PDB file of C-alpha atoms in Angstrom:
ATOM      1  CA  UNK A 117      -3.062  28.006  -5.738  1.00 53.00           C
ATOM      2  CA  UNK A 118      -2.979  25.802  -8.835  1.00 55.00           C
ATOM      3  CA  UNK A 119      -3.217  22.052  -8.329  1.00 73.00           C
ATOM      4  CA  UNK A 120      -3.804  19.516 -11.080  1.00 89.00           C
ATOM      5  CA  UNK A 121      -3.701  16.532  -8.744  1.00 97.00           C
ATOM      6  CA  UNK A 122      -6.520  13.984  -8.657  1.00 98.00           C
ATOM      7  CA  UNK A 123      -7.795  12.328  -5.469  1.00 99.00           C
ATOM      8  CA  UNK A 124     -10.267   9.488  -4.970  1.00 99.00           C
ATOM      9  CA  UNK A 125     -12.103   9.358  -1.648  1.00 99.00           C
ATOM     10  CA  UNK A 126     -14.218   6.279  -1.006  1.00 99.00           C
ATOM     11  CA  UNK A 127     -17.357   6.678   1.069  1.00 98.00           C
ATOM     12  CA  UNK A 128     -17.208  10.456   0.697  1.00 98.00           C
ATOM     13  CA  UNK A 129     -20.886  11.367   0.840  1.00 97.00           C
ATOM     14  CA  UNK A 130     -20.924  11.995   4.588  1.00 95.00           C
ATOM     15  CA  UNK A 131     -18.969  11.969   7.831  1.00 96.00           C
ATOM     16  CA  UNK A 132     -15.198  11.730   7.727  1.00 97.00           C
ATOM     17  CA  UNK A 133     -15.129  11.229   3.961  1.00 98.00           C
ATOM     18  CA  UNK A 134     -17.089  14.434   3.462  1.00 98.00           C
ATOM     19  CA  UNK A 135     -14.771  16.327   5.794  1.00 98.00           C
ATOM     20  CA  UNK A 136     -11.713  15.119   3.894  1.00 98.00           C
ATOM     21  CA  UNK A 137     -13.307  16.106   0.577  1.00 98.00           C
ATOM     22  CA  UNK A 138     -13.832  19.661   1.824  1.00 98.00           C
ATOM     23  CA  UNK A 139     -10.230  19.887   3.018  1.00 97.00           C
ATOM     24  CA  UNK A 140      -8.977  18.690  -0.371  1.00 98.00           C
ATOM     25  CA  UNK A 141     -11.206  21.233  -2.083  1.00 97.00           C
ATOM     26  CA  UNK A 142      -9.354  23.949  -0.176  1.00 96.00           C
ATOM     27  CA  UNK A 143      -6.117  22.371  -1.469  1.00 96.00           C
ATOM     28  CA  UNK A 144      -7.547  22.573  -5.023  1.00 95.00           C
ATOM     29  CA  UNK A 145      -7.587  18.859  -5.755  1.00 97.00           C
ATOM     30  CA  UNK A 146      -9.847  17.363  -8.374  1.00 97.00           C
ATOM     31  CA  UNK A 147     -11.904  15.041  -6.177  1.00 98.00           C
ATOM     32  CA  UNK A 148     -13.698  11.846  -7.125  1.00 99.00           C
ATOM     33  CA  UNK A 149     -16.460  11.524  -4.537  1.00 99.00           C
ATOM     34  CA  UNK A 150     -17.279   7.833  -4.332  1.00 99.00           C
ATOM     35  CA  UNK A 151     -20.614   6.857  -2.810  1.00 98.00           C
ATOM     36  CA  UNK A 152     -22.865   3.816  -2.739  1.00 96.00           C
ATOM     37  CA  UNK A 153     -26.494   4.638  -1.871  1.00 92.00           C
ATOM     38  CA  UNK A 154     -26.839   8.284  -0.890  1.00 94.00           C
ATOM     39  CA  UNK A 155     -26.656  10.200  -4.176  1.00 97.00           C
ATOM     40  CA  UNK A 156     -28.265  13.326  -2.731  1.00 98.00           C
ATOM     41  CA  UNK A 157     -25.630  13.632  -0.004  1.00 98.00           C
ATOM     42  CA  UNK A 158     -22.803  12.998  -2.484  1.00 98.00           C
ATOM     43  CA  UNK A 159     -24.136  15.708  -4.779  1.00 98.00           C
ATOM     44  CA  UNK A 160     -24.365  18.088  -1.829  1.00 98.00           C
ATOM     45  CA  UNK A 161     -20.703  17.396  -1.032  1.00 98.00           C
ATOM     46  CA  UNK A 162     -19.823  18.105  -4.663  1.00 98.00           C
ATOM     47  CA  UNK A 163     -21.800  21.347  -4.556  1.00 98.00           C
ATOM     48  CA  UNK A 164     -19.831  22.442  -1.502  1.00 97.00           C
ATOM     49  CA  UNK A 165     -16.550  21.419  -3.141  1.00 97.00           C
ATOM     50  CA  UNK A 166     -17.362  23.485  -6.223  1.00 96.00           C
ATOM     51  CA  UNK A 167     -18.377  26.391  -3.999  1.00 94.00           C
ATOM     52  CA  UNK A 168     -14.877  26.320  -2.521  1.00 93.00           C
ATOM     53  CA  UNK A 169     -13.467  26.665  -6.062  1.00 87.00           C
ATOM     54  CA  UNK A 170     -12.482  23.010  -6.020  1.00 88.00           C
ATOM     55  CA  UNK A 171     -13.250  20.549  -8.790  1.00 95.00           C
ATOM     56  CA  UNK A 172     -14.682  17.066  -8.838  1.00 97.00           C
ATOM     57  CA  UNK A 173     -17.366  14.547  -9.699  1.00 98.00           C
ATOM     58  CA  UNK A 174     -19.572  12.027  -7.919  1.00 98.00           C
ATOM     59  CA  UNK A 175     -19.027   8.364  -8.785  1.00 99.00           C
ATOM     60  CA  UNK A 176     -21.507   5.703  -7.716  1.00 98.00           C
ATOM     61  CA  UNK A 177     -19.934   2.328  -6.934  1.00 98.00           C
ATOM     62  CA  UNK A 178     -20.541  -0.375  -4.355  1.00 98.00           C
ATOM     63  CA  UNK A 179     -16.883  -1.040  -3.643  1.00 98.00           C
ATOM     64  CA  UNK A 180     -17.577  -4.133  -1.573  1.00 97.00           C
ATOM     65  CA  UNK A 181     -17.461  -5.812  -5.007  1.00 97.00           C
ATOM     66  CA  UNK A 182     -14.189  -5.830  -6.933  1.00 97.00           C
ATOM     67  CA  UNK A 183     -15.931  -5.671 -10.325  1.00 98.00           C
ATOM     68  CA  UNK A 184     -17.269  -2.236  -9.370  1.00 98.00           C
ATOM     69  CA  UNK A 185     -13.828  -1.130  -8.233  1.00 99.00           C
ATOM     70  CA  UNK A 186     -12.406  -2.180 -11.600  1.00 98.00           C
ATOM     71  CA  UNK A 187     -15.016  -0.093 -13.436  1.00 98.00           C
ATOM     72  CA  UNK A 188     -14.280   2.921 -11.244  1.00 99.00           C
ATOM     73  CA  UNK A 189     -10.543   2.782 -11.861  1.00 99.00           C
ATOM     74  CA  UNK A 190     -11.040   2.223 -15.576  1.00 98.00           C
ATOM     75  CA  UNK A 191     -13.039   5.456 -15.609  1.00 98.00           C
ATOM     76  CA  UNK A 192     -10.343   7.292 -13.645  1.00 98.00           C
ATOM     77  CA  UNK A 193      -7.627   6.148 -16.051  1.00 98.00           C
ATOM     78  CA  UNK A 194      -9.637   7.121 -19.114  1.00 98.00           C
ATOM     79  CA  UNK A 195     -10.978  10.409 -17.770  1.00 97.00           C
ATOM     80  CA  UNK A 196      -7.933  11.752 -15.919  1.00 97.00           C
ATOM     81  CA  UNK A 197      -4.960   9.587 -16.853  1.00 97.00           C
ATOM     82  CA  UNK A 198      -3.617   9.899 -13.327  1.00 98.00           C
ATOM     83  CA  UNK A 199      -4.396   9.355  -9.656  1.00 99.00           C
ATOM     84  CA  UNK A 200      -2.266  11.140  -7.103  1.00 99.00           C
ATOM     85  CA  UNK A 201      -4.136  10.345  -3.899  1.00 99.00           C
ATOM     86  CA  UNK A 202      -6.336   7.500  -2.690  1.00 99.00           C
ATOM     87  CA  UNK A 203      -8.221   7.847   0.581  1.00 99.00           C
ATOM     88  CA  UNK A 204      -9.616   4.466   1.655  1.00 99.00           C
ATOM     89  CA  UNK A 205     -12.374   5.813   3.873  1.00 98.00           C
ATOM     90  CA  UNK A 206     -15.444   3.667   3.135  1.00 97.00           C
ATOM     91  CA  UNK A 207     -16.549   1.712   6.166  1.00 94.00           C
ATOM     92  CA  UNK A 208     -19.418   0.547   8.315  1.00 92.00           C
ATOM     93  CA  UNK A 209     -19.364  -0.143  12.058  1.00 89.00           C
ATOM     94  CA  UNK A 210     -22.362  -2.047  13.403  1.00 88.00           C
ATOM     95  CA  UNK A 211     -23.024  -2.792  17.052  1.00 85.00           C
ATOM     96  CA  UNK A 212     -23.624  -6.514  17.451  1.00 91.00           C
ATOM     97  CA  UNK A 213     -22.598  -9.141  19.977  1.00 93.00           C
ATOM     98  CA  UNK A 214     -19.831 -11.445  18.791  1.00 95.00           C
ATOM     99  CA  UNK A 215     -21.868 -14.631  19.152  1.00 96.00           C
ATOM    100  CA  UNK A 216     -24.598 -13.163  16.942  1.00 97.00           C
ATOM    101  CA  UNK A 217     -22.295 -12.520  13.970  1.00 96.00           C
ATOM    102  CA  UNK A 218     -23.189 -14.906  11.152  1.00 97.00           C
ATOM    103  CA  UNK A 219     -21.279 -15.653   7.958  1.00 98.00           C
ATOM    104  CA  UNK A 220     -23.272 -13.169   5.883  1.00 97.00           C
ATOM    105  CA  UNK A 221     -22.555 -10.338   8.330  1.00 97.00           C
ATOM    106  CA  UNK A 222     -18.882 -11.327   8.546  1.00 97.00           C
ATOM    107  CA  UNK A 223     -18.449 -11.273   4.768  1.00 98.00           C
ATOM    108  CA  UNK A 224     -20.319  -7.972   4.451  1.00 97.00           C
ATOM    109  CA  UNK A 225     -18.286  -6.114   7.071  1.00 97.00           C
ATOM    110  CA  UNK A 226     -14.941  -7.496   5.888  1.00 98.00           C
ATOM    111  CA  UNK A 227     -15.810  -6.593   2.292  1.00 98.00           C
ATOM    112  CA  UNK A 228     -16.709  -2.991   3.094  1.00 97.00           C
ATOM    113  CA  UNK A 229     -13.953  -2.275   5.584  1.00 98.00           C
ATOM    114  CA  UNK A 230     -10.987  -4.328   4.351  1.00 98.00           C
ATOM    115  CA  UNK A 231     -11.472  -5.963   0.954  1.00 99.00           C
ATOM    116  CA  UNK A 232     -12.451  -2.668  -0.671  1.00 99.00           C
ATOM    117  CA  UNK A 233      -9.292  -0.966   0.628  1.00 99.00           C
ATOM    118  CA  UNK A 234      -7.105  -3.810  -0.617  1.00 99.00           C
ATOM    119  CA  UNK A 235      -8.452  -3.820  -4.157  1.00 99.00           C
ATOM    120  CA  UNK A 236      -8.713  -0.032  -4.440  1.00 99.00           C
ATOM    121  CA  UNK A 237      -5.086   0.172  -3.335  1.00 99.00           C
ATOM    122  CA  UNK A 238      -4.037  -2.458  -5.880  1.00 98.00           C
ATOM    123  CA  UNK A 239      -5.565  -0.466  -8.719  1.00 99.00           C
ATOM    124  CA  UNK A 240      -4.229   2.830  -7.386  1.00 99.00           C
ATOM    125  CA  UNK A 241      -0.704   1.453  -7.007  1.00 99.00           C
ATOM    126  CA  UNK A 242      -0.751   0.337 -10.650  1.00 98.00           C
ATOM    127  CA  UNK A 243      -1.418   3.925 -11.752  1.00 98.00           C
ATOM    128  CA  UNK A 244       0.920   5.495  -9.200  1.00 99.00           C
ATOM    129  CA  UNK A 245       3.865   3.226 -10.029  1.00 98.00           C
ATOM    130  CA  UNK A 246       3.747   4.416 -13.630  1.00 98.00           C
ATOM    131  CA  UNK A 247       3.783   8.020 -12.419  1.00 98.00           C
ATOM    132  CA  UNK A 248       6.565   7.413  -9.908  1.00 98.00           C
ATOM    133  CA  UNK A 249       4.633   9.035  -7.089  1.00 98.00           C
ATOM    134  CA  UNK A 250       1.446   8.900  -5.062  1.00 99.00           C
ATOM    135  CA  UNK A 251      -0.079   8.848  -1.604  1.00 99.00           C
ATOM    136  CA  UNK A 252      -2.503   6.365  -0.089  1.00 99.00           C
ATOM    137  CA  UNK A 253      -4.163   7.078   3.239  1.00 99.00           C
ATOM    138  CA  UNK A 254      -6.193   4.397   4.943  1.00 99.00           C
ATOM    139  CA  UNK A 255      -8.805   5.415   7.480  1.00 98.00           C
ATOM    140  CA  UNK A 256      -8.515   2.894  10.268  1.00 97.00           C
ATOM    141  CA  UNK A 257     -10.023   2.945  13.745  1.00 95.00           C
ATOM    142  CA  UNK A 258      -8.988   2.737  17.357  1.00 91.00           C
ATOM    143  CA  UNK A 259     -10.926  -0.552  17.283  1.00 89.00           C
ATOM    144  CA  UNK A 260      -8.238  -1.955  15.001  1.00 93.00           C
ATOM    145  CA  UNK A 261      -5.630  -1.141  17.648  1.00 90.00           C
ATOM    146  CA  UNK A 262      -7.429  -1.908  20.906  1.00 89.00           C
ATOM    147  CA  UNK A 263      -9.953  -4.505  19.763  1.00 90.00           C
ATOM    148  CA  UNK A 264     -12.697  -1.946  20.296  1.00 81.00           C
ATOM    149  CA  UNK A 265     -14.878  -1.029  23.240  1.00 74.00           C
ATOM    150  CA  UNK A 266     -18.392  -1.234  21.846  1.00 75.00           C
ATOM    151  CA  UNK A 267     -17.369  -1.969  18.242  1.00 85.00           C
ATOM    152  CA  UNK A 268     -18.375  -5.269  16.681  1.00 94.00           C
ATOM    153  CA  UNK A 269     -15.687  -7.950  16.588  1.00 96.00           C
ATOM    154  CA  UNK A 270     -15.625  -8.307  12.800  1.00 97.00           C
ATOM    155  CA  UNK A 271     -15.312  -4.531  12.393  1.00 96.00           C
ATOM    156  CA  UNK A 272     -12.365  -4.415  14.808  1.00 96.00           C
ATOM    157  CA  UNK A 273     -10.738  -7.346  13.005  1.00 97.00           C
ATOM    158  CA  UNK A 274     -11.182  -5.650   9.623  1.00 98.00           C
ATOM    159  CA  UNK A 275      -9.624  -2.434  10.906  1.00 98.00           C
ATOM    160  CA  UNK A 276      -6.747  -4.417  12.380  1.00 97.00           C
ATOM    161  CA  UNK A 277      -6.240  -5.726   8.866  1.00 98.00           C
ATOM    162  CA  UNK A 278      -6.124  -2.136   7.609  1.00 98.00           C
ATOM    163  CA  UNK A 279      -3.144  -1.508   9.893  1.00 98.00           C
ATOM    164  CA  UNK A 280      -1.248  -4.447   8.402  1.00 98.00           C
ATOM    165  CA  UNK A 281      -2.309  -3.504   4.871  1.00 99.00           C
ATOM    166  CA  UNK A 282      -0.831  -0.044   5.451  1.00 99.00           C
ATOM    167  CA  UNK A 283       2.566  -1.469   6.398  1.00 99.00           C
ATOM    168  CA  UNK A 284       2.627  -3.917   3.501  1.00 99.00           C
ATOM    169  CA  UNK A 285       1.674  -1.299   0.911  1.00 99.00           C
ATOM    170  CA  UNK A 286       4.203   1.136   2.386  1.00 99.00           C
ATOM    171  CA  UNK A 287       6.981  -1.404   1.825  1.00 99.00           C
ATOM    172  CA  UNK A 288       5.853  -2.144  -1.725  1.00 98.00           C
ATOM    173  CA  UNK A 289       5.274   1.499  -2.615  1.00 99.00           C
ATOM    174  CA  UNK A 290       8.453   3.041  -1.204  1.00 99.00           C
ATOM    175  CA  UNK A 291      10.707   2.248  -4.219  1.00 99.00           C
ATOM    176  CA  UNK A 292       8.190   4.081  -6.425  1.00 99.00           C
ATOM    177  CA  UNK A 293       7.855   7.139  -4.156  1.00 99.00           C
ATOM    178  CA  UNK A 294       4.385   6.001  -3.084  1.00 99.00           C
ATOM    179  CA  UNK A 295       3.760   6.844   0.557  1.00 99.00           C
ATOM    180  CA  UNK A 296       1.140   4.874   2.475  1.00 99.00           C
ATOM    181  CA  UNK A 297      -0.106   5.817   5.923  1.00 99.00           C
ATOM    182  CA  UNK A 298      -3.065   5.199   8.201  1.00 99.00           C
ATOM    183  CA  UNK A 299      -5.168   7.573  10.294  1.00 99.00           C
ATOM    184  CA  UNK A 300      -7.102   5.853  13.070  1.00 97.00           C
ATOM    185  CA  UNK A 301      -9.944   7.945  14.497  1.00 95.00           C
ATOM    186  CA  UNK A 302     -11.338   7.388  17.950  1.00 91.00           C
ATOM    187  CA  UNK A 303     -14.882   8.446  18.804  1.00 86.00           C
ATOM    188  CA  UNK A 304     -15.843  10.985  16.147  1.00 91.00           C
ATOM    189  CA  UNK A 305     -19.122  12.885  15.859  1.00 87.00           C
ATOM    190  CA  UNK A 306     -20.641  11.249  12.774  1.00 84.00           C
ATOM    191  CA  UNK A 307     -24.039   9.808  11.883  1.00 78.00           C
ATOM    192  CA  UNK A 308     -22.773   6.402  12.976  1.00 74.00           C
ATOM    193  CA  UNK A 309     -21.739   7.513  16.450  1.00 75.00           C
ATOM    194  CA  UNK A 310     -24.842   9.685  16.820  1.00 77.00           C
ATOM    195  CA  UNK A 311     -26.920   6.542  16.266  1.00 73.00           C
ATOM    196  CA  UNK A 312     -25.327   4.837  19.279  1.00 75.00           C
ATOM    197  CA  UNK A 313     -27.473   4.502  22.414  1.00 79.00           C
ATOM    198  CA  UNK A 314     -27.011   7.432  24.793  1.00 83.00           C
ATOM    199  CA  UNK A 315     -25.483   5.241  27.494  1.00 85.00           C
ATOM    200  CA  UNK A 316     -22.872   3.928  25.037  1.00 80.00           C
ATOM    201  CA  UNK A 317     -21.847   7.453  24.021  1.00 80.00           C
ATOM    202  CA  UNK A 318     -21.653   8.522  27.664  1.00 85.00           C
ATOM    203  CA  UNK A 319     -19.432   5.546  28.467  1.00 84.00           C
ATOM    204  CA  UNK A 320     -17.144   6.283  25.523  1.00 81.00           C
ATOM    205  CA  UNK A 321     -16.765   9.975  26.343  1.00 86.00           C
ATOM    206  CA  UNK A 322     -15.870   9.000  29.895  1.00 88.00           C
ATOM    207  CA  UNK A 323     -12.862   7.095  28.537  1.00 87.00           C
ATOM    208  CA  UNK A 324     -11.462  10.072  26.574  1.00 92.00           C
ATOM    209  CA  UNK A 325      -8.802  12.032  28.536  1.00 94.00           C
ATOM    210  CA  UNK A 326      -9.471  15.225  26.538  1.00 93.00           C
ATOM    211  CA  UNK A 327     -13.106  14.891  27.613  1.00 91.00           C
ATOM    212  CA  UNK A 328     -14.925  15.337  24.314  1.00 91.00           C
ATOM    213  CA  UNK A 329     -15.912  13.482  21.181  1.00 92.00           C
ATOM    214  CA  UNK A 330     -13.714  14.288  18.204  1.00 94.00           C
ATOM    215  CA  UNK A 331     -14.906  16.168  15.151  1.00 96.00           C
ATOM    216  CA  UNK A 332     -14.638  15.277  11.484  1.00 97.00           C
ATOM    217  CA  UNK A 333     -12.278  18.243  11.108  1.00 97.00           C
ATOM    218  CA  UNK A 334      -9.941  16.738  13.722  1.00 98.00           C
ATOM    219  CA  UNK A 335      -9.452  13.770  11.397  1.00 98.00           C
ATOM    220  CA  UNK A 336      -9.454  15.690   8.114  1.00 98.00           C
ATOM    221  CA  UNK A 337      -6.747  18.050   9.409  1.00 98.00           C
ATOM    222  CA  UNK A 338      -4.377  15.123   9.950  1.00 98.00           C
ATOM    223  CA  UNK A 339      -5.183  13.686   6.525  1.00 99.00           C
ATOM    224  CA  UNK A 340      -4.498  17.031   4.849  1.00 98.00           C
ATOM    225  CA  UNK A 341      -1.126  17.232   6.633  1.00 98.00           C
ATOM    226  CA  UNK A 342      -0.183  13.813   5.239  1.00 99.00           C
ATOM    227  CA  UNK A 343      -0.878  15.174   1.754  1.00 98.00           C
ATOM    228  CA  UNK A 344       1.601  18.035   2.126  1.00 97.00           C
ATOM    229  CA  UNK A 345       5.321  17.955   1.391  1.00 97.00           C
ATOM    230  CA  UNK A 346       5.954  18.305   5.124  1.00 98.00           C
ATOM    231  CA  UNK A 347       5.014  14.627   5.533  1.00 98.00           C
ATOM    232  CA  UNK A 348       7.170  13.264   2.715  1.00 98.00           C
ATOM    233  CA  UNK A 349       9.460  11.273   5.031  1.00 98.00           C
ATOM    234  CA  UNK A 350       6.543   9.460   6.656  1.00 98.00           C
ATOM    235  CA  UNK A 351       5.327   6.100   5.417  1.00 99.00           C
ATOM    236  CA  UNK A 352       3.896   2.992   7.040  1.00 99.00           C
ATOM    237  CA  UNK A 353       2.735   4.833  10.146  1.00 98.00           C
ATOM    238  CA  UNK A 354      -0.592   4.808  11.963  1.00 98.00           C
ATOM    239  CA  UNK A 355      -1.667   8.105  13.523  1.00 97.00           C
ATOM    240  CA  UNK A 356      -4.318   7.771  16.260  1.00 96.00           C
ATOM    241  CA  UNK A 357      -6.711  10.740  16.348  1.00 97.00           C
ATOM    242  CA  UNK A 358      -8.600   9.920  19.504  1.00 93.00           C
ATOM    243  CA  UNK A 359      -8.224  12.504  22.259  1.00 94.00           C
ATOM    244  CA  UNK A 360      -5.922  10.184  24.188  1.00 93.00           C
ATOM    245  CA  UNK A 361      -8.310   7.237  24.556  1.00 87.00           C
ATOM    246  CA  UNK A 362      -5.448   5.107  23.265  1.00 80.00           C
ATOM    247  CA  UNK A 363      -1.808   6.169  23.500  1.00 83.00           C
ATOM    248  CA  UNK A 364       1.143   4.563  21.715  1.00 73.00           C
TER     249      UNK A 364
END
């Protein structure tokens, strides 16, 4: 299968981002693996991508800062001259009581989880509008729908913003054949969830009708579907991938 399409995945060095990168490698995308701190993990993802006969690079950028986003997209434009897919995956979900959230923590969490997606999408839309096509997939969270169970308040608020951002971008992108959707995972087996206290994990699993924690592949499979032609009449939707813990 020949595919000359280019995809940017933010926060792709581990967890859900890594899983999506491996799915896109199977689809023969050229993948830009964005990471912030963990270069070794990002390079391991790239090694696996190349082993699957995919193509790609690692790109270091702290996308909580717009100046770094601008540099990343300047590189993409100069190096590839196109961007077909943006996956806004970068995120961080701390556990902290609402009354203990200070201004610094608020700004940090909103920057990582919401501001980065907004500005990455702005830059991506600029490229995609010229091409007359593109797909943006935002990785949300059940916390953005339900308010969260054990998730921090500012994280849940940021992910709620992702839901609204998805709808707004879908409206703006539709005339240019740019489709924008959101995938909202529930409790997924990642480093973040594995770091939760055992009693928290037990409580969360008890709320899932299917009776198990989700896998990264559960999420990546839905993302890969949204990148196929079979999803080309879908835009502005939010797909919960949560084992039934929240039902529309």
